[in-house]
Coordinates of C-alpha atoms and ligand atoms in Angstrom, one line a residue:
Chain A
M280 CA -52.5 -34.3 -122.2
N281 CA -55.6 -33.5 -120.2
D282 CA -57.1 -30.4 -118.7
N283 CA -57.0 -31.7 -115.1
K284 CA -58.3 -30.0 -111.9
Y285 CA -55.8 -30.1 -109.0
K286 CA -56.3 -29.2 -105.3
V287 CA -53.7 -27.6 -103.3
V288 CA -52.6 -29.9 -100.3
R289 CA -49.5 -28.1 -99.1
N290 CA -48.1 -24.8 -100.2
E291 CA -45.1 -23.3 -98.0
M292 CA -42.1 -21.3 -98.3
I293 CA -39.0 -23.5 -98.0
A294 CA -36.4 -20.8 -98.8
P295 CA -36.6 -16.9 -99.2
G296 CA -39.0 -16.4 -102.1
T297 CA -39.1 -20.2 -103.0
Y298 CA -42.2 -22.2 -102.4
L299 CA -43.0 -25.9 -102.5
M300 CA -46.6 -26.8 -103.4
T301 CA -48.1 -30.3 -103.2
I302 CA -51.3 -30.9 -105.2
S303 CA -53.8 -33.7 -105.6
G304 CA -55.3 -34.8 -108.8
D305 CA -54.6 -37.1 -111.8
T306 CA -50.8 -38.2 -112.4
S307 CA -51.6 -41.2 -114.3
E308 CA -50.2 -39.9 -117.6
I309 CA -46.9 -38.6 -116.1
K310 CA -44.1 -40.3 -117.9
G311 CA -41.1 -39.1 -115.7
P312 CA -39.1 -36.2 -114.3
G313 CA -38.5 -33.3 -116.8
Q314 CA -42.2 -33.1 -117.9
F315 CA -44.5 -30.0 -116.7
I316 CA -47.9 -28.7 -116.1
N317 CA -49.6 -25.4 -117.5
I318 CA -51.5 -23.9 -114.8
K319 CA -54.6 -21.6 -115.4
L320 CA -54.7 -18.7 -112.9
D321 CA -57.5 -16.3 -112.2
G322 CA -57.0 -13.1 -113.8
L323 CA -54.0 -14.0 -116.1
Y324 CA -54.7 -14.9 -119.7
L325 CA -51.7 -17.3 -120.6
R326 CA -51.1 -20.5 -118.4
R327 CA -48.0 -20.6 -116.3
P328 CA -45.6 -23.6 -116.7
M329 CA -44.3 -25.3 -113.8
S330 CA -42.1 -28.5 -113.5
I331 CA -43.2 -31.7 -112.1
C332 CA -40.6 -32.2 -109.2
S333 CA -41.9 -35.3 -107.8
Y334 CA -45.1 -37.6 -108.1
G335 CA -46.9 -40.3 -106.7
D336 CA -50.3 -42.2 -107.3
D337 CA -52.5 -38.9 -107.0
E338 CA -50.3 -36.2 -105.7
M339 CA -47.2 -34.2 -107.4
T340 CA -45.0 -31.4 -105.9
M341 CA -43.8 -28.3 -107.6
I342 CA -41.1 -26.0 -106.5
Y343 CA -41.4 -22.4 -107.6
K344 CA -39.9 -18.9 -107.3
I345 CA -41.8 -15.7 -107.1
V346 CA -41.1 -13.8 -110.0
G347 CA -44.3 -11.9 -111.2
K348 CA -47.8 -11.9 -110.8
G349 CA -48.7 -15.4 -111.7
T350 CA -46.1 -17.0 -109.3
K351 CA -47.1 -14.5 -106.5
A352 CA -50.9 -15.5 -106.8
M353 CA -49.6 -19.2 -106.6
S354 CA -48.0 -18.4 -103.3
R355 CA -51.2 -17.0 -101.8
M356 CA -53.1 -20.1 -102.5
Q357 CA -54.5 -22.0 -99.6
P358 CA -54.8 -25.7 -99.0
G359 CA -58.1 -26.7 -100.6
E360 CA -58.1 -24.2 -103.2
E361 CA -58.3 -25.8 -106.9
F362 CA -57.0 -24.8 -110.3
D363 CA -56.9 -26.3 -113.8
A364 CA -53.8 -27.3 -115.4
L365 CA -52.9 -29.0 -118.7
S366 CA -50.9 -32.0 -117.6
P367 CA -48.5 -33.6 -118.4
L368 CA -46.6 -31.7 -121.2
G369 CA -43.2 -32.1 -122.7
N370 CA -41.0 -35.0 -123.2
G371 CA -39.1 -35.7 -119.9
F372 CA -35.6 -36.9 -119.5
M373 CA -34.7 -40.0 -121.8
I374 CA -33.7 -42.1 -118.8
D375 CA -32.8 -45.3 -120.8
E376 CA -29.9 -43.2 -122.3
I377 CA -28.3 -42.1 -118.9
P378 CA -25.3 -44.0 -118.1
E379 CA -24.4 -46.0 -115.0
C380 CA -22.8 -42.7 -113.5
A381 CA -24.2 -39.6 -114.4
F382 CA -23.8 -36.0 -112.9
L383 CA -27.4 -34.7 -112.0
I384 CA -26.9 -30.9 -111.7
G385 CA -29.3 -28.2 -110.7
G386 CA -29.3 -24.8 -109.8
G387 CA -32.1 -22.8 -107.7
A388 CA -35.7 -23.4 -108.0
G389 CA -35.9 -24.9 -111.5
A390 CA -33.3 -27.7 -110.3
M391 CA -35.7 -30.1 -108.7
P392 CA -36.9 -32.3 -111.4
I393 CA -33.3 -34.0 -110.9
Y394 CA -34.7 -35.0 -107.5
T395 CA -37.1 -37.5 -109.1
L396 CA -34.3 -38.3 -111.6
A397 CA -32.0 -39.3 -108.8
Q398 CA -34.7 -41.3 -107.3
I399 CA -35.5 -43.5 -110.4
L400 CA -31.8 -43.8 -111.4
R401 CA -30.9 -45.0 -107.7
D402 CA -34.1 -47.6 -108.0
A403 CA -32.7 -48.8 -111.2
G404 CA -29.3 -49.8 -109.5
K405 CA -27.4 -46.6 -110.9
K406 CA -25.1 -44.2 -109.2
P407 CA -25.6 -40.7 -110.0
H408 CA -23.9 -38.0 -108.3
V409 CA -26.0 -35.0 -107.7
I410 CA -24.7 -31.3 -107.6
I411 CA -27.0 -28.6 -106.6
G412 CA -26.2 -24.9 -106.6
F413 CA -27.6 -22.0 -104.8
N414 CA -26.4 -18.3 -103.9
K415 CA -26.0 -18.9 -100.2
E416 CA -26.6 -21.4 -97.5
K417 CA -29.8 -19.7 -96.4
E418 CA -31.4 -20.6 -99.9
I419 CA -30.7 -24.3 -99.9
F420 CA -33.5 -26.5 -99.9
F421 CA -34.1 -30.2 -100.4
A422 CA -30.5 -31.0 -99.3
D423 CA -32.1 -33.3 -96.7
E424 CA -34.4 -35.2 -99.3
F425 CA -31.2 -35.8 -101.3
K426 CA -29.2 -37.1 -98.6
E427 CA -32.1 -39.5 -97.6
L428 CA -32.1 -40.9 -101.1
G429 CA -28.6 -42.1 -100.4
V430 CA -27.0 -40.6 -103.6
D431 CA -23.7 -38.8 -103.5
L432 CA -24.4 -35.1 -103.0
T433 CA -22.3 -32.0 -103.7
I434 CA -23.6 -28.4 -102.5
A435 CA -22.2 -25.4 -104.2
T436 CA -22.9 -21.8 -102.8
M437 CA -21.7 -18.9 -104.7
D438 CA -20.6 -17.1 -101.2
G439 CA -19.0 -20.4 -100.0
S440 CA -21.2 -20.4 -96.8
S441 CA -22.0 -24.2 -97.5
G442 CA -20.1 -26.6 -99.4
V443 CA -18.1 -26.0 -102.4
K444 CA -17.5 -22.3 -103.0
G445 CA -18.7 -21.2 -106.5
T446 CA -20.9 -22.4 -109.1
V447 CA -22.0 -25.9 -109.9
V448 CA -19.2 -26.1 -112.5
D449 CA -16.6 -25.3 -109.8
A450 CA -18.3 -28.1 -107.9
L451 CA -18.1 -30.6 -111.0
L452 CA -14.5 -29.8 -111.6
E453 CA -13.6 -30.4 -108.0
V454 CA -15.5 -33.7 -107.8
R455 CA -15.4 -35.3 -111.1
E456 CA -12.2 -37.4 -110.6
T457 CA -13.1 -38.7 -107.1
A458 CA -16.9 -39.4 -108.3
M459 CA -15.4 -41.5 -111.3
D460 CA -12.7 -43.3 -109.3
K461 CA -15.4 -44.2 -106.9
N462 CA -17.6 -45.7 -109.5
G463 CA -14.6 -47.7 -110.8
L464 CA -14.7 -45.9 -114.2
K465 CA -11.8 -46.9 -116.5
T466 CA -9.9 -44.2 -118.0
E467 CA -11.1 -44.7 -121.3
N468 CA -14.7 -44.5 -120.1
R469 CA -14.1 -41.4 -118.0
Q470 CA -16.7 -39.3 -119.8
I471 CA -18.9 -36.8 -118.2
Y472 CA -22.6 -37.2 -118.7
A473 CA -24.5 -34.5 -117.2
C474 CA -28.4 -34.2 -116.7
V475 CA -29.0 -30.4 -116.0
C476 CA -31.8 -28.0 -114.9
G477 CA -31.4 -24.5 -114.2
P478 CA -30.9 -21.1 -115.5
E479 CA -29.5 -21.1 -119.0
P480 CA -26.1 -19.4 -118.4
M481 CA -25.4 -22.5 -115.9
M482 CA -26.5 -24.9 -118.3
K483 CA -24.2 -23.6 -120.9
A484 CA -21.3 -23.4 -118.3
V485 CA -21.8 -27.2 -117.7
A486 CA -22.1 -28.2 -121.2
E487 CA -18.7 -26.6 -121.8
H488 CA -17.2 -29.2 -119.4
S489 CA -19.4 -32.3 -120.2
D490 CA -19.0 -34.6 -123.0
A491 CA -22.6 -35.4 -123.3
G492 CA -25.9 -35.2 -121.5
Q493 CA -29.4 -33.9 -121.4
Y494 CA -30.5 -30.4 -120.7
D495 CA -33.9 -28.9 -119.5
L496 CA -34.4 -25.8 -121.7
G497 CA -36.6 -23.1 -120.8
A498 CA -38.7 -20.6 -122.9
R499 CA -41.5 -18.3 -122.8
M500 CA -44.4 -20.3 -123.6
A501 CA -48.0 -19.5 -124.9
C502 CA -49.8 -23.0 -125.2
G503 CA -47.3 -25.4 -124.1
F504 CA -48.7 -28.2 -126.2
G505 CA -46.8 -27.5 -129.6
A506 CA -49.5 -25.5 -131.3
C507 CA -48.3 -21.7 -131.4
M508 CA -44.3 -22.0 -132.2
G509 CA -44.0 -19.3 -129.4
C510 CA -41.1 -21.3 -127.9
T511 CA -39.2 -22.3 -130.6
V512 CA -35.2 -23.0 -130.1
I513 CA -32.9 -23.5 -133.1
T514 CA -31.1 -26.7 -132.7
K515 CA -28.6 -28.6 -134.8
N516 CA -31.6 -30.5 -136.2
G517 CA -33.5 -27.4 -137.0
P518 CA -36.3 -25.6 -135.3
K519 CA -37.9 -27.4 -132.3
R520 CA -40.5 -26.7 -129.9
V521 CA -39.2 -26.6 -126.4
C522 CA -42.7 -27.5 -124.9
K523 CA -43.4 -30.5 -127.2
D524 CA -40.1 -31.6 -128.6
G525 CA -38.6 -30.7 -125.5
P526 CA -38.1 -29.3 -122.7
I527 CA -35.2 -31.9 -122.3
F528 CA -32.7 -31.8 -125.3
R529 CA -29.5 -33.8 -125.9
Q530 CA -26.1 -32.0 -125.6
E531 CA -25.5 -32.7 -129.1
E532 CA -28.3 -31.0 -130.6
I533 CA -28.1 -27.9 -128.6
I534 CA -26.7 -24.7 -130.1
W535 CA -25.7 -22.5 -127.1
Chain B
M257 CA -83.3 -28.2 -134.4
V258 CA -81.5 -25.0 -135.3
D259 CA -79.4 -25.0 -138.3
T260 CA -75.7 -24.3 -137.5
S261 CA -74.5 -24.6 -141.2
V262 CA -73.3 -21.5 -143.2
E263 CA -72.5 -21.1 -146.7
L264 CA -69.1 -19.5 -147.6
C265 CA -68.8 -18.7 -151.6
G266 CA -71.1 -21.5 -152.3
I267 CA -69.2 -23.9 -150.1
R268 CA -71.2 -25.2 -147.3
L269 CA -69.8 -25.7 -143.8
D270 CA -71.6 -27.6 -141.0
N271 CA -70.8 -24.7 -138.6
P272 CA -69.1 -21.4 -138.7
V273 CA -66.3 -22.3 -136.3
I274 CA -62.9 -22.4 -137.9
P275 CA -59.5 -22.3 -135.9
A276 CA -57.4 -19.4 -136.8
S277 CA -54.1 -19.6 -138.7
G278 CA -51.1 -19.8 -136.4
T279 CA -53.1 -21.0 -133.4
F280 CA -53.7 -24.5 -134.6
G281 CA -50.5 -25.6 -136.3
F282 CA -51.5 -28.2 -138.9
G283 CA -54.0 -29.6 -136.6
R284 CA -51.6 -32.4 -135.4
E285 CA -51.8 -31.6 -131.6
F286 CA -55.5 -31.0 -131.5
A287 CA -56.2 -34.3 -133.5
E288 CA -55.2 -36.0 -130.3
L289 CA -57.8 -34.2 -128.2
Y290 CA -60.8 -34.4 -130.4
D291 CA -62.2 -35.2 -133.9
L292 CA -61.3 -32.4 -136.2
N293 CA -64.3 -33.2 -138.4
L294 CA -66.5 -31.5 -135.7
L295 CA -64.9 -28.1 -137.0
G296 CA -66.4 -25.9 -139.8
S297 CA -62.9 -25.9 -141.4
I298 CA -59.4 -25.4 -140.5
A299 CA -57.2 -22.3 -141.3
F300 CA -53.5 -24.0 -141.0
K301 CA -50.3 -22.2 -140.1
G302 CA -49.5 -19.3 -142.5
T303 CA -47.3 -20.7 -145.1
T304 CA -44.4 -19.0 -147.2
A305 CA -42.6 -20.0 -150.2
D306 CA -39.4 -20.9 -148.2
P307 CA -39.1 -22.6 -144.7
R308 CA -38.8 -19.9 -142.1
N309 CA -37.4 -20.3 -138.5
G310 CA -39.3 -17.1 -137.3
N311 CA -38.2 -14.4 -134.9
E312 CA -35.7 -14.5 -131.9
T313 CA -37.1 -15.4 -128.8
P314 CA -38.9 -14.4 -126.4
R315 CA -41.7 -14.3 -128.9
I316 CA -44.6 -14.6 -126.3
A317 CA -45.8 -11.9 -123.7
D318 CA -48.6 -12.3 -121.6
C319 CA -51.3 -9.4 -121.3
S320 CA -54.2 -9.6 -118.9
A321 CA -56.8 -9.8 -121.5
G322 CA -54.8 -11.5 -124.2
M323 CA -51.3 -12.0 -125.3
L324 CA -48.6 -10.8 -127.7
N325 CA -46.8 -13.0 -130.2
S326 CA -44.0 -12.5 -132.6
V327 CA -43.6 -15.8 -133.9
G328 CA -42.6 -14.3 -137.3
L329 CA -44.3 -17.0 -139.7
Q330 CA -42.3 -19.9 -138.7
N331 CA -43.3 -22.7 -141.1
P332 CA -41.6 -25.4 -143.0
G333 CA -42.1 -23.9 -146.3
L334 CA -44.5 -24.3 -149.3
E335 CA -43.1 -27.6 -150.5
A336 CA -43.3 -29.3 -147.2
V337 CA -46.7 -28.0 -146.4
A338 CA -48.0 -29.0 -149.9
A339 CA -46.4 -32.6 -149.7
E340 CA -46.6 -33.6 -145.9
E341 CA -48.6 -31.3 -143.7
I342 CA -51.8 -30.9 -146.0
P343 CA -52.2 -34.5 -146.5
A344 CA -51.7 -35.5 -143.1
L345 CA -54.2 -33.0 -142.2
A346 CA -56.8 -34.0 -144.7
E347 CA -56.6 -37.3 -143.2
K348 CA -57.8 -36.3 -139.9
C349 CA -60.2 -33.6 -141.3
G350 CA -62.2 -34.0 -144.5
K351 CA -63.5 -30.4 -144.4
P352 CA -62.4 -27.8 -147.3
L353 CA -59.2 -26.4 -145.5
I354 CA -58.3 -23.0 -145.4
A355 CA -54.6 -22.4 -146.8
N356 CA -53.3 -19.3 -145.2
I357 CA -50.6 -18.1 -147.2
S358 CA -48.0 -15.1 -146.8
G359 CA -45.3 -13.4 -148.7
F360 CA -42.7 -10.8 -148.7
S361 CA -43.2 -9.9 -152.4
V362 CA -46.1 -10.3 -154.8
E363 CA -44.2 -13.0 -156.6
E364 CA -44.2 -15.0 -153.4
F365 CA -47.9 -14.7 -152.7
V366 CA -48.4 -15.9 -156.3
R367 CA -46.2 -18.8 -155.8
C368 CA -47.9 -19.9 -152.7
A369 CA -51.3 -19.5 -154.4
E370 CA -50.4 -21.7 -157.4
V371 CA -49.4 -24.4 -155.3
M372 CA -52.3 -24.3 -152.8
D373 CA -54.6 -24.1 -155.9
R374 CA -53.3 -27.6 -156.9
C375 CA -53.9 -29.1 -153.2
E376 CA -57.1 -31.1 -153.3
P377 CA -58.0 -30.7 -149.6
V378 CA -57.7 -26.9 -149.8
G379 CA -61.1 -25.2 -150.2
F380 CA -60.2 -21.6 -149.7
L381 CA -57.2 -19.5 -149.9
E382 CA -56.6 -16.9 -147.2
V383 CA -54.0 -14.4 -148.2
N384 CA -52.4 -12.8 -145.1
V385 CA -51.3 -9.2 -146.2
S386 CA -49.9 -8.4 -142.8
C387 CA -46.3 -8.7 -143.8
P388 CA -43.6 -6.4 -144.7
N389 CA -43.0 -5.8 -148.4
V390 CA -39.3 -6.4 -148.9
H391 CA -39.5 -4.3 -152.0
A392 CA -41.1 -1.2 -150.3
G393 CA -38.7 -0.7 -147.3
G394 CA -40.6 -3.2 -145.1
R395 CA -43.8 -1.3 -145.2
N396 CA -46.9 -3.6 -144.4
F397 CA -48.6 -4.6 -147.7
G398 CA -51.8 -4.6 -145.6
T399 CA -51.6 -0.9 -144.7
S400 CA -52.1 0.2 -148.5
A401 CA -55.3 -0.3 -150.5
E402 CA -53.2 -0.2 -153.6
E403 CA -50.8 -2.8 -152.8
T404 CA -53.5 -5.2 -151.1
A405 CA -55.4 -4.8 -154.3
L406 CA -52.4 -5.7 -156.3
I407 CA -51.8 -8.9 -154.4
T408 CA -55.6 -9.8 -154.6
R409 CA -55.4 -9.4 -158.4
A410 CA -52.3 -11.3 -158.7
V411 CA -53.5 -14.2 -156.5
K412 CA -56.9 -14.4 -158.2
K413 CA -55.3 -14.9 -161.6
V414 CA -53.6 -18.2 -160.5
T415 CA -56.5 -19.8 -158.6
K416 CA -60.1 -20.9 -159.1
K417 CA -60.7 -21.3 -155.4
P418 CA -62.3 -18.8 -153.2
V419 CA -59.8 -16.2 -152.2
F420 CA -60.2 -14.4 -148.8
I421 CA -57.9 -11.4 -148.1
K422 CA -57.1 -11.3 -144.4
L423 CA -56.8 -7.8 -143.3
T424 CA -54.7 -6.1 -140.7
P425 CA -56.5 -3.7 -138.3
N426 CA -53.7 -1.3 -138.0
V427 CA -54.9 1.0 -140.6
T428 CA -57.0 4.1 -140.4
D429 CA -59.8 3.2 -142.7
I430 CA -60.3 -0.6 -142.7
A431 CA -63.5 -0.4 -144.8
S432 CA -61.7 1.4 -147.7
I433 CA -59.1 -1.5 -148.0
A434 CA -61.9 -4.0 -148.0
K435 CA -63.4 -2.3 -150.7
A436 CA -60.2 -2.1 -152.8
C437 CA -60.1 -5.8 -152.3
E438 CA -63.6 -6.4 -153.5
Q439 CA -63.1 -4.4 -156.6
A440 CA -59.9 -6.4 -157.3
G441 CA -62.1 -9.6 -157.4
A442 CA -61.5 -11.1 -153.8
D443 CA -64.1 -13.6 -153.0
G444 CA -64.3 -12.7 -149.3
I445 CA -62.5 -10.8 -146.2
S446 CA -61.0 -12.2 -143.1
L447 CA -60.5 -10.1 -140.2
I448 CA -58.9 -9.2 -138.0
N449 CA -55.5 -9.9 -137.9
T450 CA -53.5 -9.0 -134.6
L451 CA -53.0 -5.5 -133.3
L452 CA -49.5 -4.2 -133.1
G453 CA -48.6 -4.0 -129.5
M454 CA -45.7 -4.0 -127.2
R455 CA -44.8 -4.9 -123.3
I456 CA -41.9 -3.7 -121.3
D457 CA -40.2 -5.6 -118.5
I458 CA -39.9 -2.8 -115.9
K459 CA -37.3 -4.7 -113.8
R460 CA -35.1 -5.4 -116.9
R461 CA -35.9 -2.1 -118.4
K462 CA -36.4 -3.9 -121.9
A463 CA -39.1 -4.9 -124.1
V464 CA -40.3 -8.4 -123.1
L465 CA -40.4 -9.5 -127.1
A466 CA -37.0 -10.0 -128.5
N467 CA -38.8 -8.3 -131.5
R468 CA -39.8 -5.3 -129.3
M469 CA -43.3 -5.4 -130.8
G470 CA -45.7 -8.2 -131.7
G471 CA -49.3 -8.8 -132.5
Y472 CA -52.0 -8.5 -129.8
S473 CA -54.8 -11.0 -129.7
G474 CA -57.4 -12.5 -127.3
P475 CA -60.4 -11.2 -125.5
G476 CA -59.1 -7.7 -125.3
I477 CA -59.4 -7.1 -128.9
F478 CA -62.7 -8.3 -129.3
P479 CA -64.4 -5.0 -129.5
V480 CA -62.2 -3.7 -132.0
A481 CA -62.7 -6.7 -134.2
V482 CA -66.4 -6.5 -133.9
R483 CA -66.3 -2.8 -134.9
C484 CA -63.8 -3.7 -137.9
V485 CA -66.3 -6.6 -139.1
A486 CA -69.3 -4.1 -138.9
Q487 CA -67.5 -1.5 -140.8
V488 CA -66.3 -3.9 -143.4
H489 CA -69.8 -5.4 -143.7
D490 CA -71.3 -2.1 -144.3
A491 CA -68.9 -1.4 -147.2
V492 CA -68.8 -4.7 -149.1
R493 CA -70.9 -7.3 -150.3
I494 CA -68.6 -10.2 -150.4
P495 CA -68.7 -12.7 -147.2
I496 CA -66.6 -12.0 -144.1
M497 CA -64.9 -14.3 -141.8
G498 CA -64.8 -12.4 -138.6
M499 CA -62.1 -13.1 -135.8
G500 CA -60.3 -11.3 -133.0
G501 CA -60.8 -12.4 -129.2
I502 CA -63.4 -14.8 -129.8
S503 CA -63.7 -17.3 -126.9
S504 CA -67.3 -18.2 -126.4
A505 CA -70.4 -19.1 -128.2
E506 CA -72.0 -15.8 -127.2
D507 CA -68.9 -14.1 -128.9
V508 CA -69.6 -16.2 -132.2
I509 CA -73.2 -14.9 -132.3
E510 CA -72.0 -11.2 -131.7
M511 CA -69.5 -11.4 -134.4
I512 CA -72.0 -12.9 -136.9
M513 CA -74.4 -10.0 -135.8
A514 CA -71.7 -7.7 -136.8
G515 CA -71.6 -9.0 -140.2
A516 CA -69.4 -12.1 -140.2
T517 CA -70.8 -15.3 -142.1
A518 CA -68.3 -17.6 -140.5
V519 CA -65.8 -17.1 -137.5
Q520 CA -62.2 -17.9 -136.6
I521 CA -60.9 -18.6 -133.2
G522 CA -57.2 -18.0 -132.4
A523 CA -55.7 -17.4 -129.2
A524 CA -58.5 -19.2 -127.3
N525 CA -57.2 -22.5 -128.6
L526 CA -53.7 -21.9 -126.9
V527 CA -55.2 -21.5 -123.3
D528 CA -57.9 -24.2 -123.8
P529 CA -57.2 -26.6 -126.7
W530 CA -60.8 -27.6 -126.4
A531 CA -62.1 -24.1 -126.9
C532 CA -63.5 -24.8 -130.7
K533 CA -65.2 -28.0 -129.6
K534 CA -66.8 -26.5 -126.8
I535 CA -68.0 -23.3 -128.6
I536 CA -69.3 -25.8 -131.4
E537 CA -71.4 -27.7 -128.6
E538 CA -72.7 -24.6 -127.1
L539 CA -73.7 -23.0 -130.2
P540 CA -76.9 -24.5 -131.0
I541 CA -78.1 -24.6 -127.4
L542 CA -77.4 -20.8 -127.5
M543 CA -79.0 -20.2 -130.8
E544 CA -82.1 -22.0 -129.5
R545 CA -82.2 -19.7 -126.3
L546 CA -82.0 -16.8 -128.4
G547 CA -84.6 -17.9 -130.8
I548 CA -82.2 -18.0 -133.9
N549 CA -83.2 -20.7 -136.2
S550 CA -80.4 -20.2 -138.7
L551 CA -77.3 -18.2 -138.6
S552 CA -78.0 -16.4 -142.0
E553 CA -80.9 -14.5 -140.4
I554 CA -78.6 -12.6 -138.0
C555 CA -75.7 -11.9 -140.2
G556 CA -74.9 -8.0 -139.9
I557 CA -78.3 -7.6 -138.3
A558 CA -76.8 -5.1 -135.7
Ligands
LIG743 C1 -41.2 -25.8 -119.0 C2 -40.9 -24.9 -117.9 C3 -41.0 -25.3 -116.7 C4 -40.8 -24.2 -115.7 N1 -40.6 -24.8 -114.3 C5 -40.5 -23.8 -113.2 C6 -40.5 -24.5 -111.9 O1 -40.3 -25.6 -111.8 N2 -40.3 -23.4 -110.8 C7 -40.4 -22.1 -111.3 O2 -39.9 -21.4 -110.3 N3 -40.4 -21.7 -112.4 C8 -40.4 -22.6 -113.5 N4 -40.7 -22.1 -114.8 C9 -40.8 -20.7 -115.1 C10 -42.2 -20.1 -114.6 O3 -43.0 -20.6 -115.6 C11 -42.1 -18.5 -114.7 O4 -41.4 -18.3 -113.5 C12 -43.5 -18.1 -114.6 O5 -44.5 -18.1 -115.7 C13 -43.7 -16.6 -114.4 O6 -44.8 -16.2 -114.0 P1 -45.3 -14.8 -113.3 O7 -46.7 -14.5 -113.7 O8 -44.9 -15.0 -112.0 O9 -44.1 -13.8 -114.0 P2 -44.5 -12.8 -115.3 O10 -45.1 -11.5 -114.5 O11 -45.2 -13.5 -116.4 O12 -42.9 -12.4 -115.6 C14 -42.0 -12.0 -114.6 C15 -40.7 -12.5 -114.8 O13 -40.4 -14.0 -115.0 C16 -39.7 -14.3 -116.1 N5 -40.5 -15.3 -116.7 C17 -41.8 -15.1 -117.3 N6 -42.2 -16.1 -117.9 C18 -41.4 -17.1 -117.8 C19 -40.9 -18.4 -118.5 N7 -42.1 -19.0 -119.0 N8 -40.0 -18.8 -118.2 C20 -38.9 -18.3 -117.6 N9 -39.0 -16.9 -117.1 C21 -40.1 -16.5 -117.2 C22 -39.4 -13.1 -116.9 O14 -38.0 -12.9 -116.9 C23 -40.2 -12.1 -116.3 O15 -39.6 -10.9 -116.2 C24 -40.8 -23.0 -115.7 C25 -40.8 -22.5 -117.3 C26 -41.1 -23.6 -118.2 C27 -41.1 -23.0 -119.6
LIG744 C1 -49.4 -17.2 -132.1 C2 -49.9 -16.7 -133.0 C3 -49.6 -16.9 -134.6 C4 -50.3 -16.4 -135.6 N1 -49.8 -16.6 -136.9 C5 -50.7 -16.3 -138.0 C6 -50.5 -16.8 -139.2 O1 -49.3 -17.5 -139.6 N2 -51.1 -16.2 -140.2 C7 -52.2 -15.3 -140.1 O2 -52.7 -14.9 -141.0 N3 -52.5 -14.9 -138.7 C8 -51.7 -15.4 -137.7 N4 -52.2 -15.1 -136.4 C9 -53.3 -14.3 -136.2 C10 -54.6 -14.9 -135.9 O3 -55.0 -15.8 -136.9 C11 -55.9 -14.2 -135.7 O4 -56.1 -13.3 -136.7 C12 -55.4 -13.3 -134.3 O5 -54.9 -13.8 -133.5 C13 -56.8 -12.8 -133.8 O6 -57.6 -13.7 -133.4 P1 -57.8 -14.2 -131.7 O7 -57.9 -12.9 -130.9 O8 -58.8 -15.0 -131.6 O9 -56.3 -14.9 -131.6 C14 -51.5 -15.6 -135.4 C15 -51.7 -15.3 -134.0 C16 -51.3 -15.9 -132.9 C17 -51.7 -15.7 -131.5
LIG745 S1 -45.5 -22.6 -126.5 FE1 -46.7 -22.8 -128.2 S2 -45.5 -24.4 -129.4 FE2 -44.6 -24.3 -127.5

């Protein structure tokens, strides 16, 4: 973890209320998707945590939704503006544990760490199946980017205006057999392994239908680096800090 | 060269800057960032007799000039702290440590004090009396002079180490409580703990914290803390560790001028993990600029 200075390169609305921000600055310590940064914003005391969606040599991208003062202030930032952020924080997905055919499932603005995850798994020769869920067609973003990755993609919308009608769970139930057939999984290996980012009720619903996996838990945070016990989640292995021991937790340790 | 060292109950600290309990864990995360021997001392996470998982989440709420927390004394419990956390911390920081202890009954405070007394790296005990007394309908110990004095006496009986009583500001007359501690044998006073506060999410029409209320800390409480320290300094002769909203070397000097001998830094560590280090580096430069040769010459001067 360092306190790094980042410069806004790009900051634009990609769906109603949802923004994509690309920043330049140090990315050398980032280990992988699922990690986050904690941003200092003028006039706000606590920093605001944001997932790292994708990253390169000296750039990274975040996707965020306006929900309050801090995210509103972020949406007003112009290219060239600078801010400080503690980075990188958290453990990130445990990539080595992800099997050949995993379902990468995301809902809404918080879903995007799975983009980079999909990319990494694809590059490692694995065949992830991505499922992303939105309320309606107009709110869909990043579908083209996922298609360009060349991974299997299923979109779910609550109102059915695009893709499968319903939640990501509906989509998972609809596509799981064909996805596993396609990957030639034998009956005894037909386990659903899910890597999930999104709102908690959605993650919980996915967990009810999957055999194993990794989940990106959220929490109200103060420090973001493990000092305050503000973000504790009680797991089957006792109390854990979402910011430091997570935010990615294995399905078997989560108590929903 | 100015002298940043201070003497606290006969123990010399290289400088008066100490991370406050609950904002520094057991130092592990910070030891990766800087040398903990730079610090005057460390007040580690509030320890209770048994392990505690803390309160429901959300436990954190943002305020423009600070934060609310309702962590609820999450800690691994006395045994684990004494056997694992303190030795690990002592490896990273050779300073006499401050053991912050809490309890929900007088017996619990005593149990914690007994064990901390035997921990060699512990230089001071800091008794957090801002806890509900389970035997008195959950009323805070720290809001009653009698009960605070009772705990002070009980703890003093089982330890030879200097005992600081950490006071809550959520009282009408903090000076009278400090006086009661002094009369009961306390070696020093730490103040202030957090101010009781509450935030409401107006869209959800619900308190932000699951616990509804929590402790307010950060720059917003600094004037209240300075006032409390000055009032207590006027009332007692034992040394004071002043805290509440300190985030710069200027704040440190101001707190010492109010009457503190040493200071603690809390919430500032959470928003800037290097806060204590920066303040310690800035302090001699500021002292020089203000014509202060040693901190004892300004203690309580205002
Ligand atoms: C590890 C982590 C990664 C995150 N990644 C992303 C991301 O990639 N994109 C994104 O849009 N958001 C992300 N969030 C949530 C984001 O941090 C909050 O939306 C943001 O802090 C709200 O700040 P604000 O000042 O705009 O809202 P505030 O004024 O503070 O609060 C407004 C509302 O936002 C919600 N909120 C506030 N803080 C949080 C929080 N820490 N977590 C969840 N909800 C909160 C509350 O429901 C509140 O009612 C992440 C949170 C965490 C903990
Ligand atoms: C997250 C958090 C946890 C805390 N935990 C404790 C604790 O365990 N014991 C204690 O005596 N004080 C605790 N405090 C209070 C601080 O030690 C300090 O008295 C208070 O926050 C005021 O200082 P500040 O404004 O610099 O933070 C805690 C404060 C915070 C913010
Ligand atoms: S936010 Fe402080 S420990 Fe996680």
